[in-house]
Short mmCIF file of C-alpha atoms (C1' of nucleotides) in Angstrom, two decimals:
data_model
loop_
_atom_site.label_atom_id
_atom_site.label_comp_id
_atom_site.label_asym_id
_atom_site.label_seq_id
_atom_site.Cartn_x
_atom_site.Cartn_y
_atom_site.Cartn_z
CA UNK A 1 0.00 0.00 0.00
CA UNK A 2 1.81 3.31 -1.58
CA UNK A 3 0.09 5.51 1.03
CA UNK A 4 -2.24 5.51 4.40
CA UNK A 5 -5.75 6.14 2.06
CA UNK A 6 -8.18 8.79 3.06
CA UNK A 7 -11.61 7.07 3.56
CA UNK A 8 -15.35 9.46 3.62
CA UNK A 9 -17.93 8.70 5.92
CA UNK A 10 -21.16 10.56 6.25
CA UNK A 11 -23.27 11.51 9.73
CA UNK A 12 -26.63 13.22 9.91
CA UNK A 13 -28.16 15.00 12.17
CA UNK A 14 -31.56 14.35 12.73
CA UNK A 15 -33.92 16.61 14.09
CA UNK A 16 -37.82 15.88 15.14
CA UNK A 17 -40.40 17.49 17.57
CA UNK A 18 -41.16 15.34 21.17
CA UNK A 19 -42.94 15.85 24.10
CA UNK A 20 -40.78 17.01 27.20
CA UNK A 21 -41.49 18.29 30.10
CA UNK A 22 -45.16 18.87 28.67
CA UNK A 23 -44.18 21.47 26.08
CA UNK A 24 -43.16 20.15 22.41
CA UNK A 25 -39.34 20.43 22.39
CA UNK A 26 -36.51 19.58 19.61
CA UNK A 27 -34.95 15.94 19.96
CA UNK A 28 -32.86 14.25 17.98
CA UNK A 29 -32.15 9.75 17.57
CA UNK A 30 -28.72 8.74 18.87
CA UNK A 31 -27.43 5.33 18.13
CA UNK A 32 -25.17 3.31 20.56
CA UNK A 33 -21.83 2.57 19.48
CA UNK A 34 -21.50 -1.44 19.15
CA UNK A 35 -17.41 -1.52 18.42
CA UNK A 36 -14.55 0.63 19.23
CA UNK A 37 -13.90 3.26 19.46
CA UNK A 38 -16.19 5.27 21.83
CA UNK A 39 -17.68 1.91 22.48
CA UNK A 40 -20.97 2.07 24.78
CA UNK A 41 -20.93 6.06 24.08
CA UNK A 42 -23.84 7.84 21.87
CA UNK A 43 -23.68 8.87 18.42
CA UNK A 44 -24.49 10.09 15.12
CA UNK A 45 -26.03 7.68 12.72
CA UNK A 46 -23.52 7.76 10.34
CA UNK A 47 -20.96 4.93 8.25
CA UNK A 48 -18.92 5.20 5.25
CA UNK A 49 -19.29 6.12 1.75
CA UNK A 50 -20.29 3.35 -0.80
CA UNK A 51 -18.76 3.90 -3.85
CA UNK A 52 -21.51 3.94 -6.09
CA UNK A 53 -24.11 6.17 -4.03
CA UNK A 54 -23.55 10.05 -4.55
CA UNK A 55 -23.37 11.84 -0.73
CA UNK A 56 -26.92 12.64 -0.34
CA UNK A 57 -28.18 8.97 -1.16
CA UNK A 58 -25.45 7.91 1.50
CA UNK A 59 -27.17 10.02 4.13
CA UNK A 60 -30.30 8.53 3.12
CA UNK A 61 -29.43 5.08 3.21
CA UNK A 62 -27.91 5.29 6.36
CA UNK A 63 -30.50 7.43 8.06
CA UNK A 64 -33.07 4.59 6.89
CA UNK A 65 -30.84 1.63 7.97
CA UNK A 66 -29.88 2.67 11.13
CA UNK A 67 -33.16 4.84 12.19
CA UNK A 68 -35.58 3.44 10.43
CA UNK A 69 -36.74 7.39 9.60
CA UNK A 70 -37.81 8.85 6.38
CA UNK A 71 -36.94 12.46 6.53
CA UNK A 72 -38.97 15.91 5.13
CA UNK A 73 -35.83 17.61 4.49
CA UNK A 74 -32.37 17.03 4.04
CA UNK A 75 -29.35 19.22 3.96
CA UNK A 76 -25.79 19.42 3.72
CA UNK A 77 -24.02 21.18 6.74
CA UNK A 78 -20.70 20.66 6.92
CA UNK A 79 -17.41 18.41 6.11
CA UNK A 80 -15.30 17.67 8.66
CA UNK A 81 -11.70 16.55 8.79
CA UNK A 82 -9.41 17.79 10.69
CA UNK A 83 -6.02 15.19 11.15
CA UNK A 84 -6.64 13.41 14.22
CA UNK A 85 -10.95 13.68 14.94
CA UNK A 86 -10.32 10.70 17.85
CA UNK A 87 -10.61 8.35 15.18
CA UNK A 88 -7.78 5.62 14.53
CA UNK A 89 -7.18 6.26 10.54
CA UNK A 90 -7.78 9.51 8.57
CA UNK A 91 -11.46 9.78 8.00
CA UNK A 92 -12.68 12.46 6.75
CA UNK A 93 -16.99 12.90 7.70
CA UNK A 94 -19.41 14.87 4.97
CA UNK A 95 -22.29 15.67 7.78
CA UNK A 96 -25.83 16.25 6.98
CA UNK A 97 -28.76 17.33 8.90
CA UNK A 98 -32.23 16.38 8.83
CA UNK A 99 -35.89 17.52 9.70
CA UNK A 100 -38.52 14.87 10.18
CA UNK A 101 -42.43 15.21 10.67
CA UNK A 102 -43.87 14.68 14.34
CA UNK A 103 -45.34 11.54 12.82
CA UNK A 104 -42.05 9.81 11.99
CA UNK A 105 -40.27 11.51 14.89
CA UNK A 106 -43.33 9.22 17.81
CA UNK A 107 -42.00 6.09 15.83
CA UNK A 108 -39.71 3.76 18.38
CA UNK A 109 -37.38 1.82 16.40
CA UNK A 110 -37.29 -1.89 18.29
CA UNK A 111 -33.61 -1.51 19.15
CA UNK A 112 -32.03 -0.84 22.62
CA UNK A 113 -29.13 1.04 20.25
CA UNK A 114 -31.30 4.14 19.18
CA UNK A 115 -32.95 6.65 21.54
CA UNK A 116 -34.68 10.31 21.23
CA UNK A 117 -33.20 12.20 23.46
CA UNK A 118 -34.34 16.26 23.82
CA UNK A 119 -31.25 18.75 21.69
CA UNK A 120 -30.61 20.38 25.06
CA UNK A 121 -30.22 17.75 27.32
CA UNK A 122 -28.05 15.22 25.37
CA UNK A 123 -25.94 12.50 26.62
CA UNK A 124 -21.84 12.25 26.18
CA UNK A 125 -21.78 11.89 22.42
CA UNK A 126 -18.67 9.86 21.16
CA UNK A 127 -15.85 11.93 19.05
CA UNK A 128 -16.68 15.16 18.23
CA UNK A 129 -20.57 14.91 17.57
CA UNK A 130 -21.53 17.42 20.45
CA UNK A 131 -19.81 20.36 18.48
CA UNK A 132 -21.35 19.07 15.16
CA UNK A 133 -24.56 19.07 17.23
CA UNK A 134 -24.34 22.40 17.95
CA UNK A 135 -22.94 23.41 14.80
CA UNK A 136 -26.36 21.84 13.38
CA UNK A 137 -28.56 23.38 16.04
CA UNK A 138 -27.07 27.14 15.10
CA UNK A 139 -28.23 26.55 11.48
CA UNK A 140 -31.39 25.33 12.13
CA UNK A 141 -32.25 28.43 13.71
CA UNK A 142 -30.84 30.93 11.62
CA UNK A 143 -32.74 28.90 8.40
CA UNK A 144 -35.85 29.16 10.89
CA UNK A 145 -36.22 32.64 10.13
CA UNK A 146 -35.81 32.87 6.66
CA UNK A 147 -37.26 30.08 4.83
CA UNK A 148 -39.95 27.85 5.51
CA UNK A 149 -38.40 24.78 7.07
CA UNK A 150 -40.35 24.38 9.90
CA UNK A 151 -43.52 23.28 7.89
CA UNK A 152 -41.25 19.73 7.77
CA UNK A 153 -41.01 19.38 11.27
CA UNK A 154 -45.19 19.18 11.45
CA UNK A 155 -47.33 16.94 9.75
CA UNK A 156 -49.33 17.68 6.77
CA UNK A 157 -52.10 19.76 8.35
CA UNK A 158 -51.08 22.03 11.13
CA UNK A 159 -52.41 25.31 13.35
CA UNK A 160 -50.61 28.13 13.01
CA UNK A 161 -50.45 27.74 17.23
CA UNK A 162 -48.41 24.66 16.60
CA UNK A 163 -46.19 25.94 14.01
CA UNK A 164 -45.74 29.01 16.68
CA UNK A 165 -44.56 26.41 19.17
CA UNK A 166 -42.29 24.98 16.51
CA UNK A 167 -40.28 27.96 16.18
CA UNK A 168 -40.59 28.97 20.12
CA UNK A 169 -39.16 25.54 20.73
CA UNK A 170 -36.23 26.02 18.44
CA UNK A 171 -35.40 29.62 19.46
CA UNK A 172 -36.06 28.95 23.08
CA UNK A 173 -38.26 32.25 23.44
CA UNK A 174 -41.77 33.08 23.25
CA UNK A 175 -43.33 34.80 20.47
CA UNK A 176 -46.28 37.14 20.41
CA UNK A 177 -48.92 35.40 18.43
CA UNK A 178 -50.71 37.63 16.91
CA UNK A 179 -47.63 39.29 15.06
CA UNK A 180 -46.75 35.16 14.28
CA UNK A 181 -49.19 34.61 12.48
CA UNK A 182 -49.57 37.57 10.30
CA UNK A 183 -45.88 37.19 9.53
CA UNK A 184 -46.22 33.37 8.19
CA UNK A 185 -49.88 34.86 6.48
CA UNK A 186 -47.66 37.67 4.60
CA UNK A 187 -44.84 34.78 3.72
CA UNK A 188 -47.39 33.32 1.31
CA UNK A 189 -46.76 29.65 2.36
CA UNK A 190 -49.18 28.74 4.32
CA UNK A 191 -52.30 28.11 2.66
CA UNK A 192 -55.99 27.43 5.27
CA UNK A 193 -57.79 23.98 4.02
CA UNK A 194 -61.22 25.42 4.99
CA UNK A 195 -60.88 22.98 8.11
CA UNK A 196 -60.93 23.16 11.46
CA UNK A 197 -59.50 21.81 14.63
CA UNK A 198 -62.36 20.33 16.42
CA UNK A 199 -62.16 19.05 20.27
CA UNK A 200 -60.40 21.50 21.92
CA UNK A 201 -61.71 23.47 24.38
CA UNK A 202 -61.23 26.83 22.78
CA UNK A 203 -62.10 28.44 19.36
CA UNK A 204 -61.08 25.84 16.79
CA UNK A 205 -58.39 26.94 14.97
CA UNK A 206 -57.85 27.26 11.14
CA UNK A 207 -55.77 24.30 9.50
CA UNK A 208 -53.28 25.14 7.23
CA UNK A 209 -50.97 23.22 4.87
CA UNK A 210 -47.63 24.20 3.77
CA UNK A 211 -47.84 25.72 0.18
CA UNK A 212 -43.50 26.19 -0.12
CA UNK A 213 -41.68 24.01 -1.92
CA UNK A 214 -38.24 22.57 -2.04
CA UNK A 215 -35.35 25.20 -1.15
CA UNK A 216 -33.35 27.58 -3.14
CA UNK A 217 -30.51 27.31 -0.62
CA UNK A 218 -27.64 25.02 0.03
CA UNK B 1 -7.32 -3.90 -4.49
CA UNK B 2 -10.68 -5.27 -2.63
CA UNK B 3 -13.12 -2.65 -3.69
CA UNK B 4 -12.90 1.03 -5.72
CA UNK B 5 -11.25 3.79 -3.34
CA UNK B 6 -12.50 6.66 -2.93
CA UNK B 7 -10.19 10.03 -3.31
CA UNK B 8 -10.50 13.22 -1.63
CA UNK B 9 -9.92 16.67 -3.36
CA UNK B 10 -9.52 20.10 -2.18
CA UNK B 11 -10.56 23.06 -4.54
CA UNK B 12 -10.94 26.32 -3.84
CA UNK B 13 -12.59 29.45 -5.11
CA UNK B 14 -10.98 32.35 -5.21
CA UNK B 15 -12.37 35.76 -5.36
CA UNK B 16 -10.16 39.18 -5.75
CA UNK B 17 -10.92 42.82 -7.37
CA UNK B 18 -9.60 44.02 -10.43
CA UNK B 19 -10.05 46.66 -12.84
CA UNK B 20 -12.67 45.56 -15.73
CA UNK B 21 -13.96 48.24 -18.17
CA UNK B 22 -12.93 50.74 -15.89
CA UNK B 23 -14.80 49.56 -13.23
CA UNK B 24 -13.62 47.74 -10.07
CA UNK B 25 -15.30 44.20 -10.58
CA UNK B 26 -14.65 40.63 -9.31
CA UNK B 27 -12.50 38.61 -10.39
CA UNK B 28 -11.14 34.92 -9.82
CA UNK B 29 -7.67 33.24 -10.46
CA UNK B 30 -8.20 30.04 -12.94
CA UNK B 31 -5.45 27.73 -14.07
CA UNK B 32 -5.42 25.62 -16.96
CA UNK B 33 -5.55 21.83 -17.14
CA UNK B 34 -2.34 20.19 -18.13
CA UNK B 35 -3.83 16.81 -18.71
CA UNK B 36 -6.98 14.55 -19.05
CA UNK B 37 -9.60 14.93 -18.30
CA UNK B 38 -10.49 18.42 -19.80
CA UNK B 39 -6.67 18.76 -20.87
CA UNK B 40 -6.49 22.65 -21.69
CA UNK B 41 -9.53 23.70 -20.02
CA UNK B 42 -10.02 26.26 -17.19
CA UNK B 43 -10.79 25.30 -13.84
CA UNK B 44 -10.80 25.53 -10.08
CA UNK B 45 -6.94 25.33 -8.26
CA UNK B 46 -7.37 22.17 -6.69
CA UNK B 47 -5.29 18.75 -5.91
CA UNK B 48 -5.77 15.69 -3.77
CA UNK B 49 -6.00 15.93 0.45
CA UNK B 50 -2.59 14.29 1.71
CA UNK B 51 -3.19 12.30 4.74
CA UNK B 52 -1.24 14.42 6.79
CA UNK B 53 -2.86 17.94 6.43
CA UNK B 54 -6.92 18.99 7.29
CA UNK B 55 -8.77 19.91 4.83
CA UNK B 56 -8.07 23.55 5.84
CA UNK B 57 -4.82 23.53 5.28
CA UNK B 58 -5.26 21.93 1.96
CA UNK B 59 -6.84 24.32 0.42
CA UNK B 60 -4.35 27.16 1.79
CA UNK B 61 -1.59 24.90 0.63
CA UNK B 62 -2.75 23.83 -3.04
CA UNK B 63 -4.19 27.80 -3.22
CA UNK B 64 -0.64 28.98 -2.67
CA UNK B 65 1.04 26.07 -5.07
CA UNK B 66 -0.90 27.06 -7.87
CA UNK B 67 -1.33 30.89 -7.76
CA UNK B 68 1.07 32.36 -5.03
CA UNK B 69 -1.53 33.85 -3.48
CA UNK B 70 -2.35 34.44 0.53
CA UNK B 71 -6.03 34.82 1.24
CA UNK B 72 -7.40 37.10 3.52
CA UNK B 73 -10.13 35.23 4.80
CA UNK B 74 -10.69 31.27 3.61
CA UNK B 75 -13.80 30.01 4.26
CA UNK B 76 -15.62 26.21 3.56
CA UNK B 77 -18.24 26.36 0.46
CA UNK B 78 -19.96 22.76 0.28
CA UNK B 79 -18.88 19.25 -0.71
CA UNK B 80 -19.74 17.85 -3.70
CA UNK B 81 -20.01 14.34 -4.03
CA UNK B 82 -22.24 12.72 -6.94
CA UNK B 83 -21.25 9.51 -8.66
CA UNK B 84 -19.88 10.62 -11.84
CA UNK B 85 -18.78 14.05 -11.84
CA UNK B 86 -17.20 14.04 -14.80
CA UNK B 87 -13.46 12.61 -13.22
CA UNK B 88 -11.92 8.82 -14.23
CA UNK B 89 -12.50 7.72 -10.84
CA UNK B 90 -15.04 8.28 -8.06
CA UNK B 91 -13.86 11.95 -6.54
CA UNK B 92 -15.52 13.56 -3.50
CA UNK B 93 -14.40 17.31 -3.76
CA UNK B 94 -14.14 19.41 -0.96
CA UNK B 95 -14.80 23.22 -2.42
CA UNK B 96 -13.53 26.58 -0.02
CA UNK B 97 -13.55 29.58 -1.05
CA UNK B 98 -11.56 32.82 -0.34
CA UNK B 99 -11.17 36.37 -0.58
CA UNK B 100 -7.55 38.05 -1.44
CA UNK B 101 -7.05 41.89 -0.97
CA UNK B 102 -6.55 44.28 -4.11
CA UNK B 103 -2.59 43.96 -3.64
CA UNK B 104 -2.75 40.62 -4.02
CA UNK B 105 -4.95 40.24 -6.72
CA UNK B 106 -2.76 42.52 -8.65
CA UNK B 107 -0.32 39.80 -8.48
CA UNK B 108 0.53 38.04 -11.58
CA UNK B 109 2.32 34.80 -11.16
CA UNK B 110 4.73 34.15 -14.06
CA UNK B 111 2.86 31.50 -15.18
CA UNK B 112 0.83 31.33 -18.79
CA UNK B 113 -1.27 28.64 -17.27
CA UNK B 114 -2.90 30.62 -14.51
CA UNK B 115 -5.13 33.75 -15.23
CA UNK B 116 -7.49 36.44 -13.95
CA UNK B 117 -11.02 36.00 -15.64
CA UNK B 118 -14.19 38.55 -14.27
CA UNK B 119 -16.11 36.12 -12.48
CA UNK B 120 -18.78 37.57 -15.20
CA UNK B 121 -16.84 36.51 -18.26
CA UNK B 122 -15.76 33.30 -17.18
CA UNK B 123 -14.42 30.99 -19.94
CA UNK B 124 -16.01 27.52 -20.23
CA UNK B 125 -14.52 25.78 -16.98
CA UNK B 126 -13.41 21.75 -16.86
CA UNK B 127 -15.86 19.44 -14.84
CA UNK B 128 -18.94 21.27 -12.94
CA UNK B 129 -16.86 24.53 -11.82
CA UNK B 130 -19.26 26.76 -13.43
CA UNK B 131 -22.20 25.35 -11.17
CA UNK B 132 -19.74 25.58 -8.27
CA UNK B 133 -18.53 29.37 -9.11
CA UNK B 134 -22.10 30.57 -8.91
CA UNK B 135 -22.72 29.28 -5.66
CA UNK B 136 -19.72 31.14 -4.31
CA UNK B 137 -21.26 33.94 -5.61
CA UNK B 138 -24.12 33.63 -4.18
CA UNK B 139 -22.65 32.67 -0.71
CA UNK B 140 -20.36 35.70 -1.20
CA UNK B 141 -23.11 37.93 -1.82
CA UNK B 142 -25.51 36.66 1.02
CA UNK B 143 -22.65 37.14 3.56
CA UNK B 144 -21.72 40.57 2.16
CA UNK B 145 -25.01 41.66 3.91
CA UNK B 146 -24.89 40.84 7.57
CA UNK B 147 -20.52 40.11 7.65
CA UNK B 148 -17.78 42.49 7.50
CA UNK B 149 -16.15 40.28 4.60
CA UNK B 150 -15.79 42.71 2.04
CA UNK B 151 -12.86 44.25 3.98
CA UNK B 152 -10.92 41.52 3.27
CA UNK B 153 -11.17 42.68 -0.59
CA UNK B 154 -9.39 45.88 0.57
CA UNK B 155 -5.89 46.88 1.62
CA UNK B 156 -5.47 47.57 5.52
CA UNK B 157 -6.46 51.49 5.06
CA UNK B 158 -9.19 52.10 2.73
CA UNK B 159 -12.07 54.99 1.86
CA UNK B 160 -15.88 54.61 2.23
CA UNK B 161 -15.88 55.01 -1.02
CA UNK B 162 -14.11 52.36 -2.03
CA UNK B 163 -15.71 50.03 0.37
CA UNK B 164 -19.06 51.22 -1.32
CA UNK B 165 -17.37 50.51 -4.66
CA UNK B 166 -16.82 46.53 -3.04
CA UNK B 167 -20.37 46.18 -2.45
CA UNK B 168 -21.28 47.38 -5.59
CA UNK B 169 -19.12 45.28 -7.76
CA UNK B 170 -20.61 42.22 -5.72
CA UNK B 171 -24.17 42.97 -5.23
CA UNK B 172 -24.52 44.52 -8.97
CA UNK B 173 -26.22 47.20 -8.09
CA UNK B 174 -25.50 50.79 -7.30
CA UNK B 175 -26.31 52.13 -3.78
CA UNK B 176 -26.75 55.76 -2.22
CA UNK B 177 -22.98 56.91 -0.39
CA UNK B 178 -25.45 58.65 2.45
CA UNK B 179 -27.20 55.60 3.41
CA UNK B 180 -24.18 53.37 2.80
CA UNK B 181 -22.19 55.57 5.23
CA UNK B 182 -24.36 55.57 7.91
CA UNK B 183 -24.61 51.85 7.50
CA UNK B 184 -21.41 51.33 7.67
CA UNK B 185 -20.84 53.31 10.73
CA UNK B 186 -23.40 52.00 12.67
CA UNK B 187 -22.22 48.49 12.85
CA UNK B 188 -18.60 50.33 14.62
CA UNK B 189 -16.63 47.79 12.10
CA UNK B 190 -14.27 50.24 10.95
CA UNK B 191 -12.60 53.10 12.53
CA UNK B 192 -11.17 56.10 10.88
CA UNK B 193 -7.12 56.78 10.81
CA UNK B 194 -7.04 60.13 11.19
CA UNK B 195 -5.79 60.31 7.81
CA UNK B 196 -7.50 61.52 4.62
CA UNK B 197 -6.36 60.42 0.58
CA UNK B 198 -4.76 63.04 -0.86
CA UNK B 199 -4.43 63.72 -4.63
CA UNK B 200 -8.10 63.37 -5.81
CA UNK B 201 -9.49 66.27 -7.38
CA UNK B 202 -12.51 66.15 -4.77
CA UNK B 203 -12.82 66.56 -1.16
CA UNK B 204 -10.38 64.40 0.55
CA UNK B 205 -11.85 61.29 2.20
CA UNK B 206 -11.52 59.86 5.32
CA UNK B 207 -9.14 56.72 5.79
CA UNK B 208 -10.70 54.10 7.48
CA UNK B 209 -9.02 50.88 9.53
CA UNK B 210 -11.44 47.57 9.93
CA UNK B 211 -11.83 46.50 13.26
CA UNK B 212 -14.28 43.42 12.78
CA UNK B 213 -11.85 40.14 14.01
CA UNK B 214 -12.30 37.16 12.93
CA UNK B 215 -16.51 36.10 12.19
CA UNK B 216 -18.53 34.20 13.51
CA UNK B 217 -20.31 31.85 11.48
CA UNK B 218 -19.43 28.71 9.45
"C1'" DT C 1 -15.09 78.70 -11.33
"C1'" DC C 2 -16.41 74.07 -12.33
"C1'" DA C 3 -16.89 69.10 -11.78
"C1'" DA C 4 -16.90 65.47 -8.73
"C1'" DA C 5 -17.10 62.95 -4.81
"C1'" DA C 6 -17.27 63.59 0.52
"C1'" DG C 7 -20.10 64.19 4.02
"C1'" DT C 8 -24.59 65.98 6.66
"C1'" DG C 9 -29.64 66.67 7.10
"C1'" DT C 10 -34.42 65.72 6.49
"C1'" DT C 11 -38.64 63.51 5.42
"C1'" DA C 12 -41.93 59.98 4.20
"C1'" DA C 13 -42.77 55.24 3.92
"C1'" DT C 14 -42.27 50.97 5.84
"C1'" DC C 15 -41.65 47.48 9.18
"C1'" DC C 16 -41.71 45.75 13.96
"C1'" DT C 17 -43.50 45.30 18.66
"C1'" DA C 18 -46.39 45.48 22.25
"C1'" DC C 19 -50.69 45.13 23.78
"C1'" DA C 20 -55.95 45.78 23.89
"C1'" DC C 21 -59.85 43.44 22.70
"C1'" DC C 22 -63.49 40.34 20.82
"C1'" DC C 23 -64.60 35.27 19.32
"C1'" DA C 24 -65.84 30.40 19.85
"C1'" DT C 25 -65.46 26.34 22.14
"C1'" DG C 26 -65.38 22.56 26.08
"C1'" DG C 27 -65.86 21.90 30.64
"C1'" DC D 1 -70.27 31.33 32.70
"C1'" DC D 2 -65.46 30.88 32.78
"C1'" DA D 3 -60.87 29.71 31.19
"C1'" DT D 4 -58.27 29.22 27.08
"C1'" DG D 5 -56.19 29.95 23.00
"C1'" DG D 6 -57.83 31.87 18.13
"C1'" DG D 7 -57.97 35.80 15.62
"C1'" DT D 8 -58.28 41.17 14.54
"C1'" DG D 9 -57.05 46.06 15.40
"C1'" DT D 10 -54.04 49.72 16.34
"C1'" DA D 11 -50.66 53.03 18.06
"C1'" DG D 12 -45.70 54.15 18.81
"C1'" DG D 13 -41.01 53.42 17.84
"C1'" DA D 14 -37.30 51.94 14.92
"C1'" DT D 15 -35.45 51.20 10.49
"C1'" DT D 16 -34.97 52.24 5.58
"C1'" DA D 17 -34.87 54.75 1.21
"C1'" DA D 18 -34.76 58.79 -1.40
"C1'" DC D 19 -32.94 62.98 -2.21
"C1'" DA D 20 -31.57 68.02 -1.15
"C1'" DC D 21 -27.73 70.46 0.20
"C1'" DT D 22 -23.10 72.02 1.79
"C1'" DT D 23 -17.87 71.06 1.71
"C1'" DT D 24 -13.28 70.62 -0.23
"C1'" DT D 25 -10.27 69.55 -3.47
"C1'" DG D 26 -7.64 69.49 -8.49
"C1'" DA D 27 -7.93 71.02 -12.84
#
DNA sequence: TCAAAAGTGTTAATCCTACACCCATGG
DNA sequence: CCATGGGTGTAGGATTAACACTTTTGA
């Protein structure tokens, strides 16, 4: 062997919407390491490149195998590889990040390796996946405020109350409501079905469905 | 050999000011293929990642092999990473990108395989380097509007003016010296010498120092 | 004295924020 | 009939954009 080879590997971040602590909060799937090294610690799903899938595909295979989750929308952040990441040869890791609808995010994979836990409570993360995790975090809310991701984080039909809570769960503050919702209604991309939210114990709410589609950016 | 490697390459986009039909516009150093594939075609300075540098470092290095120059801020683009790209074998590019100051883009390396082209004009380019120019522009020009990055265009001591002038060449578009000025101020990113520029046959304006360290984001 | 860009002032339009207030429902 | 969030209205402050006007120099 002429030289020590380079090999690619690709990690996602995966974001989703749980319950904690009674309010809807950001959470994202860890998976247990099962070899060294970092054995035992948490991680990003993540494994090497294949050589005939493109980057993207590799994300999506991976996210799928290892998850089980089909995400809304997925994004490039970041490719990492610095000399020595705590790895034993050169690796260098193409991470992506992910948004998934409440729907996928309730699912429980059947496997003691993978767990939810909430984006700002997270467990010891093996190499250097807590900076990555932040890295991720810091994107997802500056994107929050100028396109319409957060319509992927919600199932098909939402209030505009719940997409409110969406963004106050990301930004960690509240937001006056009334000014909320005439700022998505002036956006354009939400669009009422005519339908309402029955059973609560309030004035039912208008449902609306995303109108926005895919990106213009990275 | 058990299965198909896959390499890593660095390439970087590189982004000075020049004079272009008497205008100040931007500009970016190509060099010319010297064999297949695309064997005499323009393209991005780039080379394989040795397993002994970060992908940082790559770029700085393989940016200074093949045009001398010294960048003034260097900054990650995206990854690109489908199947076929073009290349013999399966190539997973890692693209920066980088700003140089006027006294370095004035800088021509004694080399008839490395040129300045307006990053308007561009000649055809080898492999997808056209697709991956106009995302640097449009990273470049997003940032221009909530960084300080265009001082890294400049020399250490420059005028309003000229800073305007930046903008302008980037943004294609003219914009008001009042408004831009006040701008400018308020965000306490550059502080003025003391000195004025003497020998223009107008009021002589202000020097101004940046004072914005190194950014935040990416 | 003129042209040309520097630099200051002013105003109207726009956007943002806070908050008051009525509406419709389930308990 | 009350608590709760849905939904509308509105007034004040901050920000922006457009443009008039004065200043200082070299030619």
């Amino acid at each position: 062997m002429p030289e020590q080879p380079v090999t690619v590997a690709v990690s996602t971040v995966i974001f989703g919407l749980r319950e904690h602590d009674g309010e809807q909060a950001l959470h994202l799937p860890l998976v247990q390491r099962v070899r060294e090294p970092h054995l035992g610690r948490w991680a990003l799903p993540g494994g090497p490149l294949r050589a005939d899938e493109s980057l993207r595909d590799a994300a999506r295979r991976n996210l799928a195998d290892t998850t089980g989750l089909n995400p809304a929308h997925l994004e490039q952040l970041y490719t990492f590889g610095a000399v020595d990441r705590g790895a034993a040869d050169r690796v260098v890791s193409v991470v992506y990040w992910a948004l998934v609808r409440t729907e996928e995010a309730a699912l429980t994979r059947d496997d003691p390796h993978v767990a939810w836990y909430p984006a700002h409570a997270l467990p010891p993360l093996a190499f250097d996946h807590e900076e990555i995790v932040g890295w991720a975090v810091k994107r997802l809310k500056a994107k929050l405020e100028y396109t319409h991701l957060s319509h992927a984080l919600l199932p098909d039909e939402f209030t505009l109350g719940q997409l409110r809570e969406v963004h106050e769960a990301i930004l960690g503050r509240r937001l006056d409501p009334a000014n909320f919702r005439r700022r998505v209604e002036a956006t354009g991309t939400v669009a009422p079905t005519g339908a309402h939210q029955a059973g609560v114990r309030h004035r039912p709410p208008a449902l609306y469905r995303s109108t926005a589609r895919e990106e213009l950016l990275t």
